[in-house]
């Protein structure tokens, strides 16, 4: 069982158990890490964004229960960044060590990536409800100057809200039936 971090910074959010929810979780983790002093192109940001993408995709693919969301919890503390993804499917536990997949297989490498990229990872039962939490930790050194706690929203927060809102709207331009209209809504 991993130790509990004394958080310097935390981010928690619930997402729909869909590919769109997994994509939004990945993007918001990347944005939050940038906000905490780990720029988008820094190895810490890129690594944790990839780990989040894999854990969120697994929650959607293997932990989905109709009508239930998955939860993401990101914690920065004590030189460690920890990402936790919690779903409501208790009976589908990931293996304690990722299996070696066939080289021709199109899936099954997510946990191999998580194990290779993280300093530690594991699975714990969900507290007070059915399900599980899959977590990964990465040791980090603080880069740049982390932003201090704010009272009033800064442009970064407004941009995050606008980006989140645009991700949640239907992207009609990406649908094949709308291609004849040049991706514009009518």
XYZ file of C-alpha atoms in Angstrom:
186
model
C 0.000 0.000 0.000
C 1.509 3.357 -0.999
C 2.037 6.071 1.550
C -0.306 9.024 1.688
C 1.237 12.247 0.368
C 1.040 15.534 2.201
C -0.348 17.535 -0.716
C 1.182 20.811 -1.782
C -1.245 20.962 -4.677
C -4.277 18.832 -5.621
C -6.654 18.491 -8.523
C -9.733 16.254 -8.427
C -12.458 15.881 -11.012
C -15.111 13.406 -12.134
C -15.338 12.521 -15.846
C -17.840 10.659 -17.970
C -16.710 7.133 -18.673
C -16.303 7.781 -22.397
C -13.363 8.349 -24.752
C -14.174 12.063 -24.594
C -13.965 11.989 -20.781
C -10.590 10.202 -20.948
C -9.271 12.782 -23.440
C -10.453 15.650 -21.247
C -8.808 14.089 -18.165
C -5.502 13.849 -20.028
C -5.684 17.447 -21.221
C -6.611 18.839 -17.817
C -3.773 16.960 -16.105
C -1.323 18.426 -18.609
C -2.750 21.899 -18.050
C -2.686 21.556 -14.265
C 0.944 20.376 -14.298
C 1.864 23.380 -16.441
C 0.085 25.591 -13.924
C 2.103 23.954 -11.120
C 5.446 24.770 -12.744
C 5.988 21.765 -15.035
C 5.654 23.190 -18.596
C 3.853 21.266 -21.329
C 7.115 20.200 -23.010
C 8.877 19.192 -19.773
C 9.500 15.455 -19.331
C 7.448 15.409 -16.109
C 4.394 16.852 -17.874
C 4.712 14.620 -20.923
C 5.268 11.483 -18.830
C 2.369 12.099 -16.440
C 0.097 13.073 -19.315
C 0.843 9.743 -21.018
C 0.346 7.819 -17.771
C -2.980 9.611 -17.229
C -4.045 8.836 -20.790
C -3.393 5.130 -20.241
C -5.107 4.959 -16.837
C -8.136 6.937 -18.035
C -8.426 4.829 -21.210
C -8.328 1.666 -19.085
C -11.015 3.062 -16.781
C -13.227 3.719 -19.802
C -12.502 0.432 -21.561
C -12.253 -2.014 -18.651
C -13.803 -0.233 -15.658
C -16.922 1.194 -17.286
C -20.264 0.580 -15.605
C -23.209 2.178 -17.444
C -24.256 5.409 -15.769
C -21.098 5.650 -13.654
C -18.235 8.109 -14.065
C -14.558 7.724 -13.290
C -12.654 9.994 -10.908
C -9.215 11.471 -11.337
C -7.083 12.736 -8.477
C -3.729 14.445 -9.113
C -1.479 15.280 -6.148
C 1.845 17.083 -6.019
C 3.674 16.686 -2.718
C 7.021 15.807 -1.189
C 8.806 15.642 -4.573
C 6.275 13.168 -5.961
C 3.389 13.591 -8.364
C 0.703 10.953 -7.965
C -2.169 10.357 -10.354
C -5.104 8.169 -9.314
C -7.939 7.006 -11.544
C -10.905 5.424 -9.787
C -13.655 3.468 -11.516
C -16.637 1.519 -10.177
C -15.857 -1.941 -11.550
C -14.385 -4.024 -8.731
C -14.328 -7.412 -10.459
C -11.973 -6.324 -13.274
C -8.630 -5.880 -11.511
C -5.483 -5.210 -13.526
C -2.718 -7.757 -13.028
C -0.031 -6.955 -10.456
C 2.576 -7.130 -13.207
C 1.581 -6.251 -16.771
C 1.477 -9.252 -19.112
C 3.752 -9.379 -22.129
C 1.588 -8.881 -25.207
C 1.876 -10.275 -28.683
C 3.866 -7.928 -30.927
C 1.021 -7.941 -33.468
C -1.645 -7.069 -30.907
C -3.281 -3.659 -31.242
C -3.897 -3.276 -27.505
C -2.639 -4.459 -24.138
C 0.399 -2.239 -23.734
C -1.091 0.451 -21.480
C 0.012 -0.998 -18.151
C 3.412 -1.853 -19.614
C 3.818 1.859 -20.391
C 2.604 2.865 -16.923
C 5.037 0.418 -15.279
C 7.930 1.576 -17.470
C 7.304 5.312 -17.059
C 6.322 5.558 -13.399
C 8.508 5.110 -10.349
C 5.746 3.131 -8.640
C 2.200 2.064 -9.485
C -0.496 -0.195 -8.139
C -4.147 -0.905 -7.493
C -6.116 -0.337 -4.307
C -9.766 -1.048 -3.524
C -12.101 1.910 -3.647
C -13.052 3.113 -0.179
C -16.716 2.909 0.889
C -17.983 1.873 -2.563
C -17.431 -0.825 -5.170
C -14.549 -0.268 -7.537
C -10.821 0.260 -7.580
C -8.191 2.967 -7.825
C -5.249 2.503 -10.164
C -2.441 4.893 -9.265
C 1.019 5.823 -10.453
C 3.743 7.980 -8.911
C 6.618 9.876 -10.440
C 9.473 11.478 -8.509
C 9.943 15.094 -9.583
C 12.002 18.145 -8.829
C 10.205 21.456 -8.782
C 10.857 23.357 -11.998
C 10.211 26.991 -12.619
C 8.155 28.968 -10.168
C 4.884 27.322 -9.172
C 2.010 29.716 -9.159
C 0.747 30.724 -5.764
C -2.763 30.191 -4.483
C -5.099 32.700 -6.109
C -8.284 34.290 -4.894
C -9.520 35.814 -8.156
C -9.455 33.864 -11.432
C -6.525 34.584 -13.701
C -6.594 34.277 -17.486
C -5.219 30.758 -17.186
C -8.346 29.664 -15.313
C -10.616 31.332 -17.849
C -8.726 29.629 -20.687
C -9.116 26.298 -18.896
C -12.855 26.808 -18.528
C -13.213 27.813 -22.184
C -11.141 24.860 -23.336
C -13.172 22.507 -21.165
C -16.438 23.920 -22.497
C -15.287 23.546 -26.100
C -14.266 19.924 -25.470
C -17.662 19.111 -24.035
C -19.572 20.512 -27.005
C -20.189 18.229 -29.964
C -17.521 18.631 -32.581
C -19.800 18.450 -35.613
C -16.940 19.083 -38.000
C -15.417 15.719 -37.166
C -18.528 13.764 -38.149
C -18.539 12.246 -41.644
C -22.082 13.418 -42.424
C -21.018 17.046 -41.846
C -17.920 16.906 -44.050
C -19.884 18.126 -47.071
C -20.521 21.403 -45.227
C -16.841 22.071 -44.646
C -17.146 21.323 -40.930
C -19.366 24.371 -40.335
C -22.627 24.234 -38.417
C -25.742 25.327 -40.228
